[in-house]
Tab-separated table of C-alpha atoms in Angstrom:
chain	number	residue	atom	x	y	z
S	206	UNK	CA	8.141	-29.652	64.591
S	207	UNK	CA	8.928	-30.484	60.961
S	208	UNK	CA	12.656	-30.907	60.053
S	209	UNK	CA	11.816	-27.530	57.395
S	210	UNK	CA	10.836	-25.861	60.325
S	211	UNK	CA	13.317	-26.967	62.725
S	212	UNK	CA	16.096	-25.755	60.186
S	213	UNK	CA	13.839	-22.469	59.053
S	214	UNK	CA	14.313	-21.575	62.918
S	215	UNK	CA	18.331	-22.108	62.777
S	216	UNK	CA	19.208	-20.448	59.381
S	217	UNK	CA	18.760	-16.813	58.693
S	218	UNK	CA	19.559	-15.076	55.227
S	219	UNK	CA	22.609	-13.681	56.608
S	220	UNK	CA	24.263	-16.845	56.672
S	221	UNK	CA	23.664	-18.276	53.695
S	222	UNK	CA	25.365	-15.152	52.270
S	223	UNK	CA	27.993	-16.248	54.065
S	224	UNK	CA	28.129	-19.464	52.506
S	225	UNK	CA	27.996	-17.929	49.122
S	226	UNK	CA	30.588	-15.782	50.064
S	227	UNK	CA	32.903	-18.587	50.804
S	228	UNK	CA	31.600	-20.606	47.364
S	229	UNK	CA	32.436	-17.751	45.697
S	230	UNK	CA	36.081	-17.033	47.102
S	231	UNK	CA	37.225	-20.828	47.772
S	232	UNK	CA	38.970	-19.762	51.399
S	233	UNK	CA	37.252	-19.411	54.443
S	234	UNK	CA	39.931	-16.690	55.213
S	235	UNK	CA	39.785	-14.734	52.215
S	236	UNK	CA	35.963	-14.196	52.220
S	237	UNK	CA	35.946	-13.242	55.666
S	238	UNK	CA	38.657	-10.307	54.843
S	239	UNK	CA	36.063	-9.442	51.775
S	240	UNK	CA	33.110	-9.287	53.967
S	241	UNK	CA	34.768	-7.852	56.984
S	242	UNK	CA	34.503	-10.851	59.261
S	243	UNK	CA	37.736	-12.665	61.480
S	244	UNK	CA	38.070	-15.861	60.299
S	245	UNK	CA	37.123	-17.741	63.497
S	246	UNK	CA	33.575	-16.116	63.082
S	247	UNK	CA	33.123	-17.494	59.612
S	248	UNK	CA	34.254	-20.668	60.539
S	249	UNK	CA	31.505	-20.522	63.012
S	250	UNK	CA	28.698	-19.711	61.051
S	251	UNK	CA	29.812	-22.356	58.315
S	252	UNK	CA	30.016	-24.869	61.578
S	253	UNK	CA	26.400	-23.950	62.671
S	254	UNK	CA	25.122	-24.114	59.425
S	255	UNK	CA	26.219	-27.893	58.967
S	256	UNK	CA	25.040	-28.591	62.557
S	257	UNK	CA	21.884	-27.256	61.441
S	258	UNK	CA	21.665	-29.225	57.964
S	259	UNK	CA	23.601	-31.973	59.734
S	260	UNK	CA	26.043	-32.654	57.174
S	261	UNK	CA	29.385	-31.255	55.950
S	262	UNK	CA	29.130	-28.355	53.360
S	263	UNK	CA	32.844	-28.111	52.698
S	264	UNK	CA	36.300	-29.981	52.191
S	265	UNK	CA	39.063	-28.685	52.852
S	266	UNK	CA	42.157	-28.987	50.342
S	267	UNK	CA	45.469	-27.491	49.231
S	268	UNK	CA	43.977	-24.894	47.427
S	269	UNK	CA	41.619	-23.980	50.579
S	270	UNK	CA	37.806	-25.304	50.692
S	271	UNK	CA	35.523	-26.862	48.377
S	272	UNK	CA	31.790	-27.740	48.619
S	273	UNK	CA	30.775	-30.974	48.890
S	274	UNK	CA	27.675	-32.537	46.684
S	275	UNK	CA	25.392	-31.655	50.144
S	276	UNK	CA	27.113	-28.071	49.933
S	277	UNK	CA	26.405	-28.219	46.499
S	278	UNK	CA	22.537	-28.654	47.101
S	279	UNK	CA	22.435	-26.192	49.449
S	280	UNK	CA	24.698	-23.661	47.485
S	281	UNK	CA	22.366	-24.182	44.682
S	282	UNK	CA	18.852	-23.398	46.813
S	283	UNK	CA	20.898	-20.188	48.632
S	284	UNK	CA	21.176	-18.604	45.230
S	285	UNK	CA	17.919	-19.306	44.312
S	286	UNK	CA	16.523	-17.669	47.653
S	287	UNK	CA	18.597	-14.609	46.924
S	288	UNK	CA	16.760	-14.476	43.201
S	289	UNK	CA	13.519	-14.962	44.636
S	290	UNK	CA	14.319	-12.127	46.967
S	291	UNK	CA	15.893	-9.701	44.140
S	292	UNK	CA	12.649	-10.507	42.391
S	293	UNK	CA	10.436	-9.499	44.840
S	294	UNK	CA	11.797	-6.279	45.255
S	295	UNK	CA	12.181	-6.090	41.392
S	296	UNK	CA	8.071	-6.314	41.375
S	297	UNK	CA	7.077	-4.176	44.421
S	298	UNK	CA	9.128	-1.547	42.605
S	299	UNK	CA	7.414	-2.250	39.324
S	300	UNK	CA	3.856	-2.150	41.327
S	301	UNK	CA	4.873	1.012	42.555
S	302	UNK	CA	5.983	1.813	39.429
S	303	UNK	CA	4.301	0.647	36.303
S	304	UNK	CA	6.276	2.493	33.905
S	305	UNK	CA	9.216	0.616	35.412
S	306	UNK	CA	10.909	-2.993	36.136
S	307	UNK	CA	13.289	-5.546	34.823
S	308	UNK	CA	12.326	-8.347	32.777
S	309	UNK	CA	14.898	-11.501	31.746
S	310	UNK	CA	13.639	-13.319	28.889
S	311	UNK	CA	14.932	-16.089	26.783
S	312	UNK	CA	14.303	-17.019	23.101
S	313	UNK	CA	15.078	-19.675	20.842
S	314	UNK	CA	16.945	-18.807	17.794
S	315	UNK	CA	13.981	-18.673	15.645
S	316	UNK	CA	12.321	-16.070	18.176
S	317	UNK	CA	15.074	-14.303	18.666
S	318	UNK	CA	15.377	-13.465	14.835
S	319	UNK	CA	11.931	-13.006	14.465
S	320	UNK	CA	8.798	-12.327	16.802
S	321	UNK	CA	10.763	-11.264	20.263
S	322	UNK	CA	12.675	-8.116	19.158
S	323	UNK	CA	9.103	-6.582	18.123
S	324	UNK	CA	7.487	-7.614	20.718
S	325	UNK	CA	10.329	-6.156	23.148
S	326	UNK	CA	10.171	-2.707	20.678
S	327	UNK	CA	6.132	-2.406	21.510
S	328	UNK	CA	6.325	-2.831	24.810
S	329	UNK	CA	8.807	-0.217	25.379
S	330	UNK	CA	7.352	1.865	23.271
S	331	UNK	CA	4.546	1.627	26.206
S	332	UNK	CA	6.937	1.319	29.031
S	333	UNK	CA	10.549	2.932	27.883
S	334	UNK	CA	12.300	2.342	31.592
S	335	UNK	CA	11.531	-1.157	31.654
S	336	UNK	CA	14.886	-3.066	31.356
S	337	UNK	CA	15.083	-6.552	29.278
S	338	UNK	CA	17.825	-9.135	29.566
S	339	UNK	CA	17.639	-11.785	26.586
S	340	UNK	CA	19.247	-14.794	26.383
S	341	UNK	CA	19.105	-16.538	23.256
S	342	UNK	CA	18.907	-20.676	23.427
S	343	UNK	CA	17.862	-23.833	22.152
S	344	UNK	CA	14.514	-25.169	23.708
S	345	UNK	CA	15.620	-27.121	25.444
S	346	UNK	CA	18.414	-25.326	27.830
S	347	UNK	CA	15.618	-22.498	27.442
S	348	UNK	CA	13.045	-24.857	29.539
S	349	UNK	CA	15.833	-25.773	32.059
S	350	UNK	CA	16.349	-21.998	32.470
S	351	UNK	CA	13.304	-20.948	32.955
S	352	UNK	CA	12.582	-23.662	35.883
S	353	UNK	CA	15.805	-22.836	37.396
S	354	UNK	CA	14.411	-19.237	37.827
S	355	UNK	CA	17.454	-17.931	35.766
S	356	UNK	CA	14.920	-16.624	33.189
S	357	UNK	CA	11.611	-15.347	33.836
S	358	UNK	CA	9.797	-16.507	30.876
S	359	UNK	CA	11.127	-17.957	27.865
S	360	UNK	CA	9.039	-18.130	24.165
S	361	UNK	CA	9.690	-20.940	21.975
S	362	UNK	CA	8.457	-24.150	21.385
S	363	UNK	CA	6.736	-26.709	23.967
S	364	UNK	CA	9.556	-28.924	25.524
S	365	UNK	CA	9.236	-32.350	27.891
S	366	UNK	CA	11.186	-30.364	30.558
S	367	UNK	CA	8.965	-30.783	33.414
S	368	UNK	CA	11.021	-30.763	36.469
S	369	UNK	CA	9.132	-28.511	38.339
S	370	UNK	CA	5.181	-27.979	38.485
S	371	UNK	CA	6.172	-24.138	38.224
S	372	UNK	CA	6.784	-24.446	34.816
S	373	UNK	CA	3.741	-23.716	32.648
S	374	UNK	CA	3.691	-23.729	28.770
S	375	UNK	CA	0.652	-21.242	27.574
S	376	UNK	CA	0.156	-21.922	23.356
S	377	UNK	CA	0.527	-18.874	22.135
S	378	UNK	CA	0.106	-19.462	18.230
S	379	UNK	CA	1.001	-22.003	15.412
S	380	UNK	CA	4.037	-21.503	13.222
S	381	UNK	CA	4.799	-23.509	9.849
S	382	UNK	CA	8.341	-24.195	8.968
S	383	UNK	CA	9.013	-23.454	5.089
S	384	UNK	CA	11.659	-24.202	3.011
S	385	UNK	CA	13.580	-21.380	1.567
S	386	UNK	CA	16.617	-20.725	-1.066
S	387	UNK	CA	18.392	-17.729	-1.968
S	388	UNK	CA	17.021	-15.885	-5.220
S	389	UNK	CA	20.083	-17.847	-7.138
S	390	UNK	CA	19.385	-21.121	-6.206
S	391	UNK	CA	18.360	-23.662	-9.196
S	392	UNK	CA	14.968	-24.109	-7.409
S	393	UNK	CA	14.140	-20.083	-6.462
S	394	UNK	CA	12.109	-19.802	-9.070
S	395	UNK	CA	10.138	-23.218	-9.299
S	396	UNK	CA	6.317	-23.294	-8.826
S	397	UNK	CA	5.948	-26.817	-7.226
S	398	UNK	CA	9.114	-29.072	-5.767
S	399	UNK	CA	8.995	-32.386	-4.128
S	400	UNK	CA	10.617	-33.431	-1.059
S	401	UNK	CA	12.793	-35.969	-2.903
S	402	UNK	CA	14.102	-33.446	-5.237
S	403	UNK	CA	15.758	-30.923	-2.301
S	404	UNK	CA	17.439	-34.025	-1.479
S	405	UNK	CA	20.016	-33.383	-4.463
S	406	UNK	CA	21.073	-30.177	-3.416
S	407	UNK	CA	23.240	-28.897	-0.149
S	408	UNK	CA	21.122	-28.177	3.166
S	409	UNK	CA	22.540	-25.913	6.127
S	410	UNK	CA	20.253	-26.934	8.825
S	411	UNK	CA	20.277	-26.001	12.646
S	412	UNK	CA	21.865	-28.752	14.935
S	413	UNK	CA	19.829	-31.514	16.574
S	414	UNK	CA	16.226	-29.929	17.991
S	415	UNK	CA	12.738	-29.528	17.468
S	416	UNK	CA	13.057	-28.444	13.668
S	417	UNK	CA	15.561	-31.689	13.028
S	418	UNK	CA	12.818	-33.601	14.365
S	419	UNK	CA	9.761	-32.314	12.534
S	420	UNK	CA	11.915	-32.611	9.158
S	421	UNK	CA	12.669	-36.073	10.285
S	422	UNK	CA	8.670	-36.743	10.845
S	423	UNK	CA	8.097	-35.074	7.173
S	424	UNK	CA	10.660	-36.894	4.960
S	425	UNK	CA	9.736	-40.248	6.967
S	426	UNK	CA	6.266	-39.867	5.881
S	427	UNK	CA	7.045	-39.860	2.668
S	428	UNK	CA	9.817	-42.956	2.696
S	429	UNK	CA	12.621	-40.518	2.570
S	430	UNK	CA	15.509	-40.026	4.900
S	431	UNK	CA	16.321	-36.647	6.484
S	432	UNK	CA	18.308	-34.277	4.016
S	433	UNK	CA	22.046	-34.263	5.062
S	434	UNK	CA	23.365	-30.965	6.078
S	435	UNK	CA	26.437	-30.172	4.688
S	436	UNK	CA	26.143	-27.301	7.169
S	437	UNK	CA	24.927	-27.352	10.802
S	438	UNK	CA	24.710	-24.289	13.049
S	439	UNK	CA	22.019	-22.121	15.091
S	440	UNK	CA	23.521	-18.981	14.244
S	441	UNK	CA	20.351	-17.701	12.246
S	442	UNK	CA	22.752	-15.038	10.576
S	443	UNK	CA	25.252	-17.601	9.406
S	444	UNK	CA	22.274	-19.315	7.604
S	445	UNK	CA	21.434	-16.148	6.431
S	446	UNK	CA	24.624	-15.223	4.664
S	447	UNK	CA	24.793	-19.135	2.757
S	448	UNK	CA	21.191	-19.109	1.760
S	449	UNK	CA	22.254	-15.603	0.453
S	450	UNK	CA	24.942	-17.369	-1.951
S	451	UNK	CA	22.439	-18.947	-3.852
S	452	UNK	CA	24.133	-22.680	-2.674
S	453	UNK	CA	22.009	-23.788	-0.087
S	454	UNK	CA	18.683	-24.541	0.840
S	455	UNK	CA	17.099	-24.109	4.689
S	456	UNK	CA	14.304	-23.798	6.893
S	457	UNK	CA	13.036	-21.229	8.375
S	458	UNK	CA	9.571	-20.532	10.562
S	459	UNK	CA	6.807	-18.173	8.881
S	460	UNK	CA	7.546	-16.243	12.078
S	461	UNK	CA	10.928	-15.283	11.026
S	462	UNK	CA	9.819	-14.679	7.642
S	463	UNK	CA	7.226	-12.015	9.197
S	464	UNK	CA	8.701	-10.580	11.243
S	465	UNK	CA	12.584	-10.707	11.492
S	466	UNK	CA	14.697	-8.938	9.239
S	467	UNK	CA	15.090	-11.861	6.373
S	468	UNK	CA	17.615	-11.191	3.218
S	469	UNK	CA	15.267	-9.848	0.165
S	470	UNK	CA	16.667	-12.021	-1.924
S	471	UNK	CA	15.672	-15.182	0.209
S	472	UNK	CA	12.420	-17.049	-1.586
S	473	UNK	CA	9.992	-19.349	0.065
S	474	UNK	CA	9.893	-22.424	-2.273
S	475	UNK	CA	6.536	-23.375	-3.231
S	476	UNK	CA	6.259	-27.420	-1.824
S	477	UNK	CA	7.199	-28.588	0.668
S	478	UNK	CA	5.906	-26.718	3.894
S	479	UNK	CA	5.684	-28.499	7.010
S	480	UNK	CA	2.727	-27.636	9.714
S	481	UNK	CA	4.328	-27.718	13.419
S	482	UNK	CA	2.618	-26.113	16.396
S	483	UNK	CA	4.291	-23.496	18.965
């Protein structure tokens, strides 16, 4: 018999929710008064449980228990377990039920201001009682989500996450990144600027990521150094509002442009615009 299965025939479901329970509470007495245990039982199951794994899953200290780094591990694969589970039922009720289901999806900034919110607005249109959780993040912490089954999908760009063969990156289209000002800016209005030239004027860029990089990859090609940002941030609103004052200059990805809800007065400067693939 395989150690998986020797432990698979020792564990049930009922206590690892125990363990949780004690994670969660930090006192092997309090969480069996929450869950309606005595605390000799609980102390039990937590004792069978480490015979099983065959190490110690908590220390005990002033403040009551802690997990160890093998409780840890194991605290960590519980939860996931208990998501897998709450899935499953999630999609037999959506089989049952196509019209409904719960979907948690994550978005980099620039998909978040842009493509996502329209595609979340046609497919409820389609399916109004199906429920979406967004998380907005950088790519990525939006890779590390989506392996750690915390998200179910997440749409931005491609990252080297690859910690689990689960995760699978499907190309869904190419965006450009394009340079924009606000309708005030000294170089609104100009037919054809070079990349050395937007060097002498303020940038508010987003903070270190996959557009920092492709800017770095586009000025380098051309001898220059990246523009300083006199303003970093991945609020897309914030950049918003300062391109809006006519001070700065930004980029921003055609699919914001199309689709998200962009100032008016923001212009797309005519050179440079940078090719990058989703």
């Amino acid at each position: 018999m395989s150690p998986t299965d020797a432990v698979a025939r020792h564990v049930t479901l009922r206590e690892l929710r125990l363990l949780l329970a004690v994670a969660r509470s930090g006192s092997i007495l309090k969480a069996a008064n929450e869950i309606g245990l005595t605390q000799p039982a609980l102390s039990r199951s937590i004792a069978d449980l480490e015979g099983a794994f065959g190490v110690r899953l908590f220390d005990r200290t002033n403040r009551g228990v802690a997990p160890t780094p093998h409780g840890e591990v194991l605290l960590r694969r519980a939860t996931g377990v208990f998501e897998e589970l709450r899935q499953a039922v999630n999609e037999l009720r959506a089989l049952a039920d196509a019209a409904h289901g719960e979907l948690r999806i994550g978005g980099t900034p620039a998909m978040c201001a842009g493509l996502l919110p329209r595609i979340i607005g046609t497919v409820r249109s389609d399916r109004p009682r199906l429920q979406f959780h967004v998380a907005e993040l950088e790519s990525g912490k939006l890779a590390s989500e989506v392996v750690g089954r915390s998200l179910d999908l997440g749409l931005g760009r491609e990252h080297a996450v690859r910690e689990s063969h689960d995760l699978v990156f499907e190309g869904l289209f190419e965006d450009r990144l394009f340079v924009v000002a606000g309708s005030q800016h000294p170089l609104a209005e100009r037919r054809s600027i070079s990349l050395e030239e937007t060097l002498r004027h303020h940038w508010v860029l987003p903070t270190e990521g996959a557009v920092t990089a492709h800017l770095q990859g586009e000025f380098g090609r051309q001898g220059l150094a990246i523009p300083e940002a006199a303003i970093t941030t991945m609020s897309m609103l914030v950049r918003c509002e300062l391109i809006a004052t006519g001070s700065f200059l930004t980029v921003m990805y055609g699919s914001v442009l199309r689709f998200g809800n962009a100032p008016k007065s923001l212009r797309v400067l005519g050179s440079p615009r940078f090719q990058c693939n989703k």
